[in-house]
């Protein structure tokens, strides 16, 4: 049946029971047609004298994933969800909801407006609106704290977490668990409501006692934990309205919801949600992926160990290759530690860990890769080393095996040409720690076969990673853009801003960590090696900041050596390294710079403008398919503040014209670094935005 032929809400009767079925694939979102259908269905069944009880259930994956996100920001179309839910709750005939699958947001609010709820095994419920920059705006903040303990409701509403059905039953969100199919559970629930074995009541009528201290404590906690985000705090403010009569509380909830609906954070967070899905649209999407039942990883360093861990967690047996037996053993120990950590963080069970470890074979025998379906090379970043390995893999691996490289900047075309099968070679660029970070940059070389690309997406799906398609260039999408804007931070440091001020300004802006603190964490020797590699190609006009080199020359590589820009005597604190401060001052003098002051706004403006400039070039050159692909790389691999939606989504907030003005102003200081990207000029001239490019 085609989408247009689907009736989004079906009504049927069986004796004195009226059944309403939501059928709006893929996730029964509560768009206008569903709301209208539900409204008509409730009216019809209420008007039918034969009917004594009504039960709502859903077809497909879940009862409902909530309001239709695609309607946000557009003119409202009635009936509004809050009004519809009030009418369902007011129904004289009891209404039962059957909750199955992942039932979220407006979907759970629909269930809360019913008079009893039945959960199916495997169901999960939640109010994730805060993660979209919103709050539950269809009565969720008023009904949930009436139904369950206020403290628990605050936790669920302000965290947006998904609650497994067993916990939902213990909390009182669902009244019983029934392990039949949704329609059967609806019929059984309706009968139980009629014979009195399933009590029914209106949630709005449940008396509630609010302890204001709970609200204060939650607000305080959120202010400390996530100061940049307004939605969770507003959501708690909405819960506080339960002190008022129900109708007034609903009105207040609505007002707070509308405030958030108009906020730029809401736009940014929904863009981030959509970005994760948009990156799946690739030209190779129709190709048939190859089977990946076994994998090999070459290299037992941090990356190799992380990749092996991620593959094992996805249920794929791994042969991990190291050069010497003691290094293979150390790699196995490191994988074990990662898996133990996953068990500790409840990411996997102890049995899962044992099974994964049994599927790991750490060895020095490269020939044992002869039978694997996929190899990921994660050795030292040196073309001659890669050339030797890919030459050997070409000889050893079976025909059709996928040969992946985890290189973070080397030319994947050149690596592919080391083999007689360049169609099987692809870049699989993981981010450290590879078993935690969600981004996987998939670097498609000139000769990579479409089914090899499709396999990378299938693999990313199994590993629960976000794959983004990148073309070949130095650093691909992420590291190329990073290399550019990182220089802006160095220029500001040389010209007078302290590294501590730069880090703090960017952290206040929303980054989890500023660039100097990140450098210390990653190891300053990494950037040092890259700068040395690129030195021969450095244009004569480029300003070169020597501060980081001087710090590295002392053997101070950041956290791992106890000092870098900061001191790490106490792992919890971050104190500027006075020797690094002295180096900064000395290098300024040597460069003949008279230090000047930078405001925090100036720091973030320059940093973001540099990032956006290189991102625009990456899009124009076709390295990234669309602006949204750049956004996804930064959201899922570089800790970009999610509420800003990614660098190019944020660029639209500033506008192409204003960005050009900034670049032209900065160019007066350094015309080589600050150049207007042609794409930005095109957007400014045509009045278009990066968002428009995403739609093309
Ligand atoms: C709310 O309810 C507010 C209420 C108050 C109102 C007054 N709307 O993620 P998947 C699409 S706020 C429209 O790949 P999964 C999704 O874009 C909302 N579309 O599948 C994708 O489309 P594509 C609160 C939606 O099985 C397709 O469905 N609810 C919606 O990995 C499949 O999605 C949420 O925040 C939607 N609500 O995960 C829930 N949801 O194929 C957000 C999904 O064209 N959704 N789509 O790319 C999710 O968390 C997940 O989608 C999931 C399913 C867990 C429901």
XYZ file of C-alpha atoms and ligand atoms in Angstrom:
751
model
C 0.000 0.000 0.000
C 1.406 3.432 -0.838
C 1.735 6.082 1.848
C -1.124 8.150 0.351
C -3.485 5.169 0.531
C -2.852 4.574 4.211
C -5.727 5.585 6.484
C -3.879 7.137 9.410
C -6.578 6.286 11.958
C -8.809 3.204 11.709
C -11.907 2.618 13.781
C -13.587 -0.733 14.347
C -16.075 -2.072 16.819
C -16.327 -5.436 18.445
C -19.499 -5.784 20.493
C -19.469 -2.978 23.006
C -15.783 -2.198 22.457
C -14.565 0.537 20.130
C -11.017 0.145 18.823
C -8.957 2.987 17.420
C -5.789 2.071 15.552
C -3.088 4.598 14.625
C -1.529 3.720 11.303
C 0.772 6.458 10.111
C 4.119 4.916 9.107
C 6.935 4.952 9.918
C 6.390 5.950 13.569
C 2.708 7.000 13.914
C 3.674 10.647 14.383
C 0.689 12.717 15.466
C 0.444 14.952 12.406
C -2.693 16.915 11.475
C -4.356 13.977 9.674
C -3.832 11.686 12.679
C -5.137 14.295 15.114
C -8.220 14.832 12.970
C -8.716 11.077 12.585
C -8.414 10.542 16.342
C -10.790 13.376 17.066
C -13.395 11.987 14.632
C -12.926 8.481 16.016
C -13.489 9.579 19.612
C -16.601 11.549 18.599
C -17.970 8.644 16.607
C -17.445 6.058 19.332
C -18.744 8.359 22.028
C -21.888 8.935 20.000
C -22.424 5.197 19.414
C -24.803 3.888 22.122
C -23.537 0.315 21.574
C -20.044 1.247 22.667
C -19.132 1.189 26.374
C -15.368 1.340 26.257
C -12.695 2.572 23.828
C -9.143 1.307 23.359
C -6.381 2.968 21.346
C -3.493 0.978 19.880
C -0.938 1.431 17.132
C 0.142 -0.392 14.002
C 3.844 -0.901 13.222
C 6.865 -0.012 15.347
C 5.202 1.857 18.211
C 2.007 3.422 19.495
C 3.460 6.802 18.474
C 6.781 8.683 18.439
C 4.942 11.893 19.289
C 4.098 15.136 17.562
C 5.129 15.329 13.907
C 8.443 17.156 14.075
C 8.061 18.281 10.464
C 5.135 20.510 11.477
C 7.223 22.546 13.955
C 7.823 26.115 12.864
C 4.913 25.981 10.387
C 1.472 27.582 10.862
C -0.593 25.425 13.252
C -3.327 23.182 11.836
C -6.193 22.081 14.089
C -7.172 20.167 16.033
C -4.367 21.028 18.424
C -2.931 18.071 20.311
C -3.534 19.482 23.824
C -7.227 20.118 23.033
C -7.633 16.677 21.533
C -6.073 15.029 24.594
C -8.314 17.028 26.924
C -11.311 15.721 25.001
C -10.081 12.144 25.237
C -9.615 12.534 28.976
C -13.067 14.095 29.331
C -14.697 11.133 27.517
C -17.473 9.565 29.601
C -16.603 6.163 28.210
C -13.295 4.882 29.562
C -10.425 5.027 27.089
C -7.542 2.545 27.373
C -4.150 2.999 25.681
C -1.890 0.180 24.577
C 1.716 1.260 24.622
C 4.136 -0.683 22.451
C 7.519 0.094 20.904
C 9.237 3.380 21.617
C 6.368 5.647 22.560
C 7.562 9.172 23.065
C 6.515 12.769 23.564
C 2.974 13.406 22.357
C 2.606 9.624 22.004
C 3.062 9.159 25.742
C 0.988 12.264 26.426
C -1.814 10.623 24.447
C -1.533 7.563 26.686
C -1.470 9.759 29.805
C -4.755 11.364 28.766
C -6.368 7.919 28.608
C -7.943 6.334 31.666
C -5.630 3.319 31.929
C -2.491 2.128 30.145
C -1.302 -1.299 29.128
C 2.351 -1.795 28.271
C 3.701 -4.467 25.943
C 7.049 -6.188 26.587
C 9.942 -4.253 25.051
C 8.047 -0.974 25.123
C 9.880 2.151 26.210
C 8.272 5.444 27.077
C 9.651 8.927 27.495
C 9.145 12.628 27.125
C 12.227 13.560 25.035
C 11.021 17.069 24.160
C 13.890 18.715 26.075
C 16.354 17.106 23.674
C 14.534 18.988 20.889
C 14.631 22.258 22.853
C 10.980 21.916 23.882
C 8.934 20.694 26.827
C 6.011 18.276 26.812
C 3.348 20.694 25.655
C 0.279 18.489 25.489
C -0.289 18.054 29.192
C 2.758 15.866 29.894
C 4.159 18.170 32.571
C 0.780 18.281 34.316
C -0.322 14.672 33.986
C 2.880 12.694 34.588
C 3.576 14.216 38.037
C -0.031 13.491 39.011
C 0.294 9.877 37.928
C 3.680 9.064 39.471
C 5.950 10.488 42.201
C 6.716 14.145 41.394
C 10.463 13.603 41.786
C 10.424 10.764 39.260
C 8.335 12.818 36.850
C 10.830 15.688 37.085
C 13.656 13.273 36.305
C 11.880 11.812 33.268
C 10.758 15.185 31.915
C 14.026 17.063 32.450
C 16.315 14.292 31.209
C 14.170 13.083 28.312
C 15.323 9.549 29.096
C 13.498 6.496 27.823
C 11.953 4.355 30.519
C 11.761 0.573 29.953
C 8.292 -0.887 30.378
C 9.106 -2.781 33.589
C 10.264 0.439 35.243
C 7.227 2.224 33.800
C 5.054 -0.378 35.490
C 6.876 0.021 38.835
C 6.538 3.796 38.626
C 2.848 3.600 37.752
C 3.029 4.976 34.214
C 1.494 1.757 32.892
C -1.040 -0.201 34.886
C -0.226 -3.669 33.612
C 1.940 -5.525 31.144
C 0.348 -7.776 28.564
C 2.424 -9.881 26.242
C -0.038 -10.201 23.375
C -0.123 -8.169 20.144
C -1.354 -4.535 20.386
C -4.870 -5.206 19.071
C -5.384 -8.232 21.328
C -4.019 -6.300 24.305
C -6.454 -3.481 23.463
C -9.412 -5.883 23.426
C -8.310 -7.559 26.654
C -7.755 -4.181 28.331
C -11.158 -2.944 27.235
C -12.844 -6.047 28.650
C -10.915 -5.692 31.912
C -12.003 -2.066 32.160
C -15.617 -3.152 31.732
C -15.474 -5.937 34.316
C -13.665 -3.646 36.757
C -10.434 -5.676 36.934
C -8.558 -2.786 35.282
C -9.355 0.368 37.256
C -9.786 3.521 35.183
C -9.533 7.150 36.213
C -8.817 10.611 34.818
C -5.210 11.591 35.447
C -6.199 15.272 35.685
C -8.354 14.464 38.697
C -5.591 12.860 40.755
C -4.716 15.053 43.739
C -1.087 16.080 43.966
C 1.035 17.550 46.684
C 3.982 19.605 45.466
C 7.038 20.120 47.620
C 8.588 23.348 46.224
C 12.019 22.153 47.417
C 11.946 19.487 44.687
C 11.540 22.167 42.019
C 14.291 24.334 43.496
C 16.726 21.432 43.759
C 16.065 20.275 40.187
C 16.417 23.791 38.789
C 19.666 24.309 40.645
C 21.040 20.982 39.431
C 20.166 21.749 35.792
C 21.647 25.252 35.978
C 24.919 23.739 37.104
C 24.909 20.759 34.762
C 23.617 22.233 31.512
C 23.700 26.024 31.825
C 23.438 26.627 28.073
C 20.106 24.810 27.761
C 16.839 26.573 28.544
C 14.405 23.728 27.843
C 15.065 21.411 30.826
C 14.796 24.322 33.264
C 11.586 25.563 31.644
C 10.238 22.016 31.736
C 10.765 21.941 35.501
C 9.071 25.339 35.736
C 6.131 23.802 33.888
C 5.978 20.926 36.372
C 5.836 23.490 39.181
C 2.458 24.583 37.745
C 0.833 21.432 39.126
C 0.347 23.498 42.283
C -2.395 25.293 40.329
C -5.769 23.839 39.308
C -5.314 21.506 36.310
C -6.735 23.820 33.632
C -4.550 26.720 34.776
C -1.489 24.480 34.887
C -2.157 23.416 31.305
C -2.395 27.041 30.220
C 0.919 27.857 31.868
C 2.525 24.776 30.294
C 1.306 25.956 26.908
C 2.778 29.420 27.357
C 6.170 27.996 28.332
C 6.012 25.555 25.400
C 5.338 28.374 22.934
C 8.284 30.378 24.299
C 10.568 27.445 23.578
C 9.000 26.765 20.189
C 10.140 30.211 19.077
C 13.691 29.819 20.402
C 16.720 29.309 18.139
C 17.797 26.382 20.345
C 14.697 24.465 19.302
C 15.586 25.015 15.654
C 19.202 23.938 16.270
C 18.282 20.799 18.196
C 15.732 19.677 15.627
C 18.273 20.323 12.883
C 20.675 18.080 14.816
C 17.988 15.373 15.061
C 17.319 15.604 11.323
C 21.051 15.741 10.490
C 21.571 12.295 11.976
C 18.998 10.985 9.518
C 19.845 13.188 6.506
C 23.398 11.811 6.290
C 21.936 8.427 5.413
C 20.892 9.831 2.042
C 23.877 8.932 -0.138
C 24.124 8.207 -3.866
C 25.066 4.578 -3.083
C 22.002 3.956 -0.855
C 20.453 1.533 -3.348
C 23.551 -0.657 -3.705
C 23.489 -4.079 -2.033
C 25.850 -4.124 0.975
C 28.344 -6.988 1.217
C 28.106 -9.376 4.145
C 30.338 -8.554 7.101
C 30.440 -11.491 9.500
C 34.084 -11.233 10.544
C 36.584 -8.409 10.696
C 40.277 -7.779 11.121
C 41.877 -4.752 12.739
C 45.532 -3.963 12.143
C 47.195 -2.020 14.930
C 46.654 -2.312 18.669
C 47.122 1.361 19.556
C 44.327 3.516 20.985
C 42.470 3.660 17.663
C 42.831 -0.019 16.777
C 41.732 -1.083 20.252
C 38.737 1.269 20.151
C 37.694 0.045 16.699
C 38.054 -3.605 17.743
C 35.938 -2.865 20.839
C 33.240 -1.192 18.733
C 33.137 -4.113 16.270
C 32.904 -6.657 19.090
C 30.122 -4.641 20.729
C 28.270 -4.862 17.415
C 28.611 -8.646 17.554
C 31.327 -8.934 14.901
C 34.239 -11.292 15.714
C 37.608 -9.559 15.391
C 41.121 -10.682 14.551
C 43.419 -7.997 15.912
C 46.922 -7.849 14.470
C 49.947 -6.521 16.334
C 53.643 -6.770 15.557
C 54.890 -8.619 18.648
C 53.202 -11.124 21.015
C 53.488 -8.798 24.027
C 51.844 -6.001 22.055
C 49.034 -8.325 20.972
C 48.559 -9.223 24.632
C 48.522 -5.560 25.660
C 45.936 -4.821 22.955
C 43.737 -7.654 24.200
C 44.026 -6.305 27.735
C 43.038 -2.848 26.491
C 39.967 -4.225 24.682
C 39.030 -6.101 27.857
C 39.306 -2.867 29.836
C 37.057 -1.070 27.342
C 34.459 -3.824 27.520
C 34.604 -3.847 31.324
C 33.975 -0.099 31.205
C 30.962 -0.703 28.960
C 29.570 -3.192 31.496
C 30.142 -0.687 34.292
C 28.274 2.015 32.379
C 25.440 -0.473 31.683
C 26.160 -0.355 27.944
C 26.454 -4.129 27.862
C 25.842 -7.117 30.115
C 28.578 -9.216 31.723
C 27.531 -12.135 29.481
C 27.763 -9.823 26.456
C 31.291 -8.895 27.468
C 32.320 -12.552 27.853
C 30.850 -13.389 24.459
C 32.630 -10.429 22.854
C 35.961 -11.394 24.405
C 35.598 -14.951 23.210
C 35.198 -13.514 19.686
C 38.515 -11.644 19.880
C 41.687 -13.159 18.504
C 44.731 -10.961 19.098
C 47.647 -12.293 17.087
C 50.819 -11.375 15.203
C 49.860 -13.461 12.192
C 48.748 -11.213 9.342
C 47.927 -14.304 7.251
C 45.019 -15.002 9.613
C 43.182 -12.181 7.828
C 42.769 -14.441 4.791
C 39.172 -15.300 5.629
C 37.788 -12.048 7.090
C 35.115 -9.993 5.290
C 36.504 -6.614 6.326
C 39.879 -5.298 7.434
C 40.391 -1.925 9.101
C 43.953 -0.721 9.161
C 44.781 1.558 12.084
C 48.554 1.821 12.110
C 50.964 4.734 12.196
C 50.062 7.627 9.859
C 52.858 7.222 7.379
C 52.238 6.506 3.712
C 55.148 4.071 3.374
C 53.822 1.998 6.300
C 50.328 1.947 4.829
C 51.712 1.053 1.394
C 53.440 -2.003 2.786
C 50.345 -3.152 4.668
C 47.941 -2.669 1.775
C 50.345 -4.499 -0.548
C 50.293 -7.455 1.856
C 46.508 -7.306 2.346
C 46.073 -7.406 -1.414
C 47.969 -10.682 -1.441
C 46.398 -12.199 1.684
C 42.706 -11.202 1.739
C 40.020 -13.153 -0.043
C 38.378 -11.652 -3.143
C 35.585 -9.268 -2.194
C 36.989 -8.474 1.254
C 36.656 -4.797 2.087
C 39.953 -3.085 2.818
C 39.385 -0.080 5.079
C 41.873 2.466 6.334
C 41.404 4.529 9.451
C 43.753 7.214 8.179
C 42.737 10.666 9.351
C 44.294 12.659 6.525
C 46.312 10.538 4.048
C 45.219 10.219 0.417
C 42.824 7.260 0.205
C 43.141 7.201 -3.607
C 46.880 6.645 -3.245
C 46.275 3.909 -0.653
C 43.736 2.233 -2.949
C 46.259 2.271 -5.777
C 48.677 0.225 -3.666
C 46.357 -2.714 -4.351
C 45.101 -4.521 -7.430
C 41.539 -3.970 -6.140
C 41.005 -0.255 -5.531
C 37.234 -0.802 -5.797
C 37.371 -2.589 -2.412
C 39.314 0.138 -0.608
C 37.542 2.752 1.519
C 38.401 5.189 4.300
C 36.724 4.377 7.619
C 37.756 7.234 9.838
C 36.772 6.614 13.445
C 37.074 9.194 16.206
C 38.771 8.552 19.494
C 37.684 6.769 21.631
C 36.287 4.769 18.724
C 33.965 2.646 20.849
C 32.356 5.773 22.313
C 32.355 8.515 19.674
C 29.431 8.205 17.303
C 30.955 9.683 14.161
C 32.327 7.542 11.343
C 33.661 9.551 8.415
C 33.416 7.321 5.368
C 35.945 8.427 2.797
C 34.884 7.418 -0.676
C 37.835 7.244 -3.047
C 37.557 7.650 -6.822
C 37.343 3.924 -7.500
C 35.468 2.712 -4.385
C 32.586 0.462 -5.488
C 29.039 1.576 -4.552
C 28.358 -1.682 -2.673
C 31.493 -1.104 -0.576
C 30.123 2.335 0.355
C 26.713 0.814 1.131
C 28.469 -1.778 3.344
C 30.063 1.027 5.348
C 26.596 2.439 6.056
C 25.244 -0.972 7.022
C 28.232 -1.432 9.332
C 27.733 2.010 10.877
C 24.106 1.069 11.557
C 25.175 -2.102 13.371
C 27.738 -0.146 15.374
C 25.134 2.555 16.173
C 27.379 5.149 14.582
C 26.557 8.130 12.424
C 28.278 7.670 9.065
C 28.999 10.776 7.017
C 30.188 10.588 3.410
C 33.378 12.486 2.639
C 35.442 12.947 -0.483
C 39.225 12.709 -0.498
C 41.278 15.689 0.676
C 43.832 16.318 3.392
C 41.941 15.814 6.661
C 38.615 14.972 4.964
C 35.648 16.975 6.264
C 36.398 17.281 9.972
C 40.153 17.490 10.362
C 40.502 19.745 7.332
C 38.088 22.280 8.826
C 39.672 21.829 12.265
C 43.171 22.501 10.899
C 41.901 25.805 9.543
C 39.962 27.219 12.491
C 42.532 25.971 14.983
C 44.882 28.533 13.456
C 42.411 31.303 14.326
C 42.792 30.327 17.996
C 46.576 30.412 17.677
C 46.496 33.834 16.005
C 44.341 35.231 18.806
C 46.737 33.768 21.372
C 49.731 35.330 19.650
C 47.955 38.668 19.308
C 47.046 38.944 22.978
C 44.289 36.603 24.158
C 45.304 34.120 26.856
C 44.764 30.447 25.966
C 42.759 30.126 29.154
C 40.482 32.988 28.117
C 39.999 31.466 24.646
C 39.102 28.078 26.117
C 36.703 29.595 28.632
C 35.007 31.852 26.075
C 34.368 28.887 23.779
C 33.204 26.705 26.644
C 30.758 29.429 27.704
C 29.603 29.510 24.087
C 28.738 25.797 24.388
C 31.765 23.692 23.421
C 32.465 20.938 25.907
C 36.144 21.943 25.874
C 38.147 24.781 24.371
C 40.787 24.068 21.690
C 43.844 24.271 23.970
C 42.323 21.955 26.554
C 41.388 19.574 23.711
C 44.976 19.701 22.441
C 46.227 18.745 25.901
C 43.748 15.879 26.039
C 44.494 14.513 22.563
C 48.260 14.978 22.965
C 50.062 18.044 21.624
C 52.544 15.797 19.805
C 49.794 14.901 17.298
C 49.376 18.474 16.068
C 53.141 18.922 16.174
C 53.673 15.954 13.833
C 51.029 17.325 11.453
C 52.645 20.771 11.399
C 56.026 19.252 10.638
C 54.523 17.181 7.838
C 52.855 20.199 6.311
C 55.813 22.556 6.784
C 57.249 22.096 3.269
C 53.908 23.124 1.711
C 53.326 26.104 3.970
C 52.866 29.232 1.844
C 55.378 31.998 2.507
C 52.553 34.481 3.248
C 51.123 32.304 6.035
C 51.618 33.584 9.578
C 53.067 30.752 11.574
C 52.555 30.615 15.324
C 55.450 28.860 17.031
C 54.038 28.657 20.570
C 52.814 25.052 20.383
C 56.127 23.907 18.885
C 58.060 25.508 21.766
C 55.802 23.778 24.307
C 56.289 20.419 22.566
C 60.075 20.883 22.362
C 60.049 20.647 26.176
C 58.389 17.261 25.986
C 55.136 18.724 27.323
C 52.438 16.997 25.319
C 49.455 17.696 27.567
C 47.684 15.379 29.980
C 49.712 12.290 29.207
C 52.938 14.063 30.258
C 51.334 15.920 33.171
C 51.672 19.311 31.522
C 50.928 21.125 28.297
C 49.040 24.406 28.159
C 47.771 23.404 31.574
C 49.165 21.533 34.561
C 47.621 18.213 35.521
C 49.105 17.472 38.942
C 45.573 17.040 40.185
C 43.563 15.363 37.405
C 40.384 17.217 38.407
C 41.740 20.742 38.095
C 43.086 22.644 35.148
C 45.623 25.304 36.035
C 47.519 27.199 33.353
C 51.092 25.998 33.053
C 53.181 29.062 34.028
C 55.941 27.878 31.693
C 53.463 27.781 28.805
C 52.343 31.313 29.718
C 55.992 32.405 29.665
C 56.468 30.791 26.251
C 53.435 32.678 24.928
C 54.883 35.972 26.152
C 58.336 35.220 24.751
C 56.954 34.234 21.345
C 54.856 37.400 21.180
C 57.981 39.420 21.810
C 59.966 37.463 19.256
C 57.221 38.058 16.676
C 57.185 41.784 17.490
C 53.543 41.643 18.611
C 52.129 44.206 21.034
C 49.446 42.193 22.839
C 45.902 43.545 22.663
C 42.694 42.638 24.395
C 40.030 40.390 22.894
C 36.491 40.274 24.221
C 34.878 36.849 24.645
C 32.451 37.776 21.839
C 35.309 38.632 19.525
C 36.969 35.310 20.310
C 33.891 33.235 19.488
C 33.080 35.350 16.413
C 36.538 34.839 14.906
C 36.692 31.162 15.791
C 33.238 30.421 14.367
C 33.796 32.532 11.265
C 37.019 30.640 10.531
C 35.206 27.327 10.990
C 32.320 28.356 8.751
C 34.687 29.661 6.049
C 36.516 26.370 5.630
C 33.242 24.447 5.944
C 31.843 26.488 3.042
C 34.887 25.544 0.934
C 34.483 21.874 1.824
C 30.863 22.000 0.629
C 31.687 23.942 -2.525
C 34.412 21.466 -3.486
C 31.980 18.572 -3.027
C 34.062 16.998 -0.240
C 30.872 17.122 1.831
C 27.667 16.356 -0.059
C 25.663 19.094 1.660
C 26.003 21.584 4.521
C 24.127 19.190 6.805
C 26.922 16.606 6.391
C 29.423 19.101 7.809
C 27.012 19.784 10.653
C 26.751 16.074 11.436
C 30.547 15.656 11.456
C 30.904 18.402 14.031
C 27.910 17.368 16.130
C 28.904 13.714 16.386
C 32.705 13.911 16.233
C 33.851 17.271 17.575
C 31.591 18.089 20.516
C 29.909 20.965 18.671
C 27.114 22.446 20.838
C 24.046 20.523 19.772
C 21.627 23.405 20.348
C 23.418 25.380 17.619
C 22.785 22.546 15.158
C 26.307 22.458 13.626
C 28.589 25.103 12.109
C 26.620 25.704 8.921
C 23.256 25.682 10.652
C 24.726 28.274 13.009
C 26.090 30.182 9.982
C 22.503 30.762 8.840
C 21.752 32.456 12.169
C 24.460 34.995 11.421
C 23.753 35.212 7.687
C 26.121 35.160 4.714
C 26.270 38.949 4.427
C 27.278 39.485 8.056
C 29.865 36.715 7.806
C 31.421 38.366 4.759
C 31.567 41.676 6.607
C 33.393 39.978 9.465
C 35.887 38.290 7.144
C 36.575 41.542 5.332
C 37.213 43.281 8.645
C 39.574 40.553 9.876
C 41.311 40.482 6.486
C 42.685 43.940 7.199
C 44.955 42.202 9.744
C 45.749 39.080 7.713
C 44.558 38.973 4.114
C 46.093 35.559 3.484
C 44.154 33.753 6.214
C 40.884 35.643 6.043
C 39.458 35.171 2.560
C 35.803 35.180 1.618
C 34.813 31.698 0.377
C 33.124 31.979 -3.046
C 30.130 29.942 -1.809
C 29.454 32.473 0.936
C 29.553 35.247 -1.650
C 27.129 33.289 -3.871
C 24.706 32.829 -0.969
C 24.873 36.505 -0.032
C 24.291 37.583 -3.651
C 21.359 35.225 -4.207
C 19.805 35.707 -0.764
C 19.977 31.974 -0.092
C 21.106 30.105 3.014
C 22.945 26.870 3.785
C 19.539 25.442 4.708
C 18.416 26.116 1.125
C 21.426 24.144 -0.158
C 20.395 21.200 1.997
C 17.073 21.095 0.171
C 18.575 21.206 -3.335
C 6.397 16.185 20.851
O 5.863 15.103 20.818
C 5.753 17.381 21.383
C 4.457 17.312 21.757
C 3.769 18.505 22.181
C 2.954 19.091 21.078
C 2.036 20.239 21.517
N 7.913 13.279 13.706
O 14.847 7.618 13.949
P 14.429 6.765 12.832
C 10.961 9.933 11.305
S 7.914 16.436 20.248
C 8.168 13.129 12.406
O 15.336 6.614 11.684
P 14.381 4.534 14.667
C 12.464 10.098 11.167
O 12.790 11.411 10.773
C 8.386 14.900 19.542
N 9.015 12.199 11.904
O 13.975 5.324 13.347
C 12.778 9.072 10.105
O 12.439 9.634 8.856
P 13.312 9.322 7.537
C 8.820 13.976 20.584
C 9.606 11.399 12.783
O 13.573 3.288 14.698
C 11.783 7.954 10.417
O 10.741 8.555 11.212
N 9.272 12.772 19.964
C 9.393 11.503 14.161
O 15.860 4.462 14.769
C 12.381 6.822 11.195
O 13.032 7.350 12.343
C 10.562 12.561 19.667
O 11.430 13.366 19.946
C 8.500 12.492 14.618
N 8.224 12.650 15.935
O 13.917 5.458 15.886
C 10.870 11.259 18.999
N 10.149 10.568 14.796
O 13.178 7.851 7.337
C 11.878 11.425 17.926
C 10.796 9.908 13.832
O 12.644 10.142 6.510
N 12.108 10.169 17.241
N 10.486 10.400 12.618
O 14.692 9.742 7.850
C 12.989 9.243 17.694
O 13.580 9.365 18.755
C 13.225 8.042 16.829
O 12.884 8.392 15.525
C 12.425 6.781 17.212
C 12.569 5.701 16.117
C 12.969 6.235 18.523
C 10.958 7.071 17.353
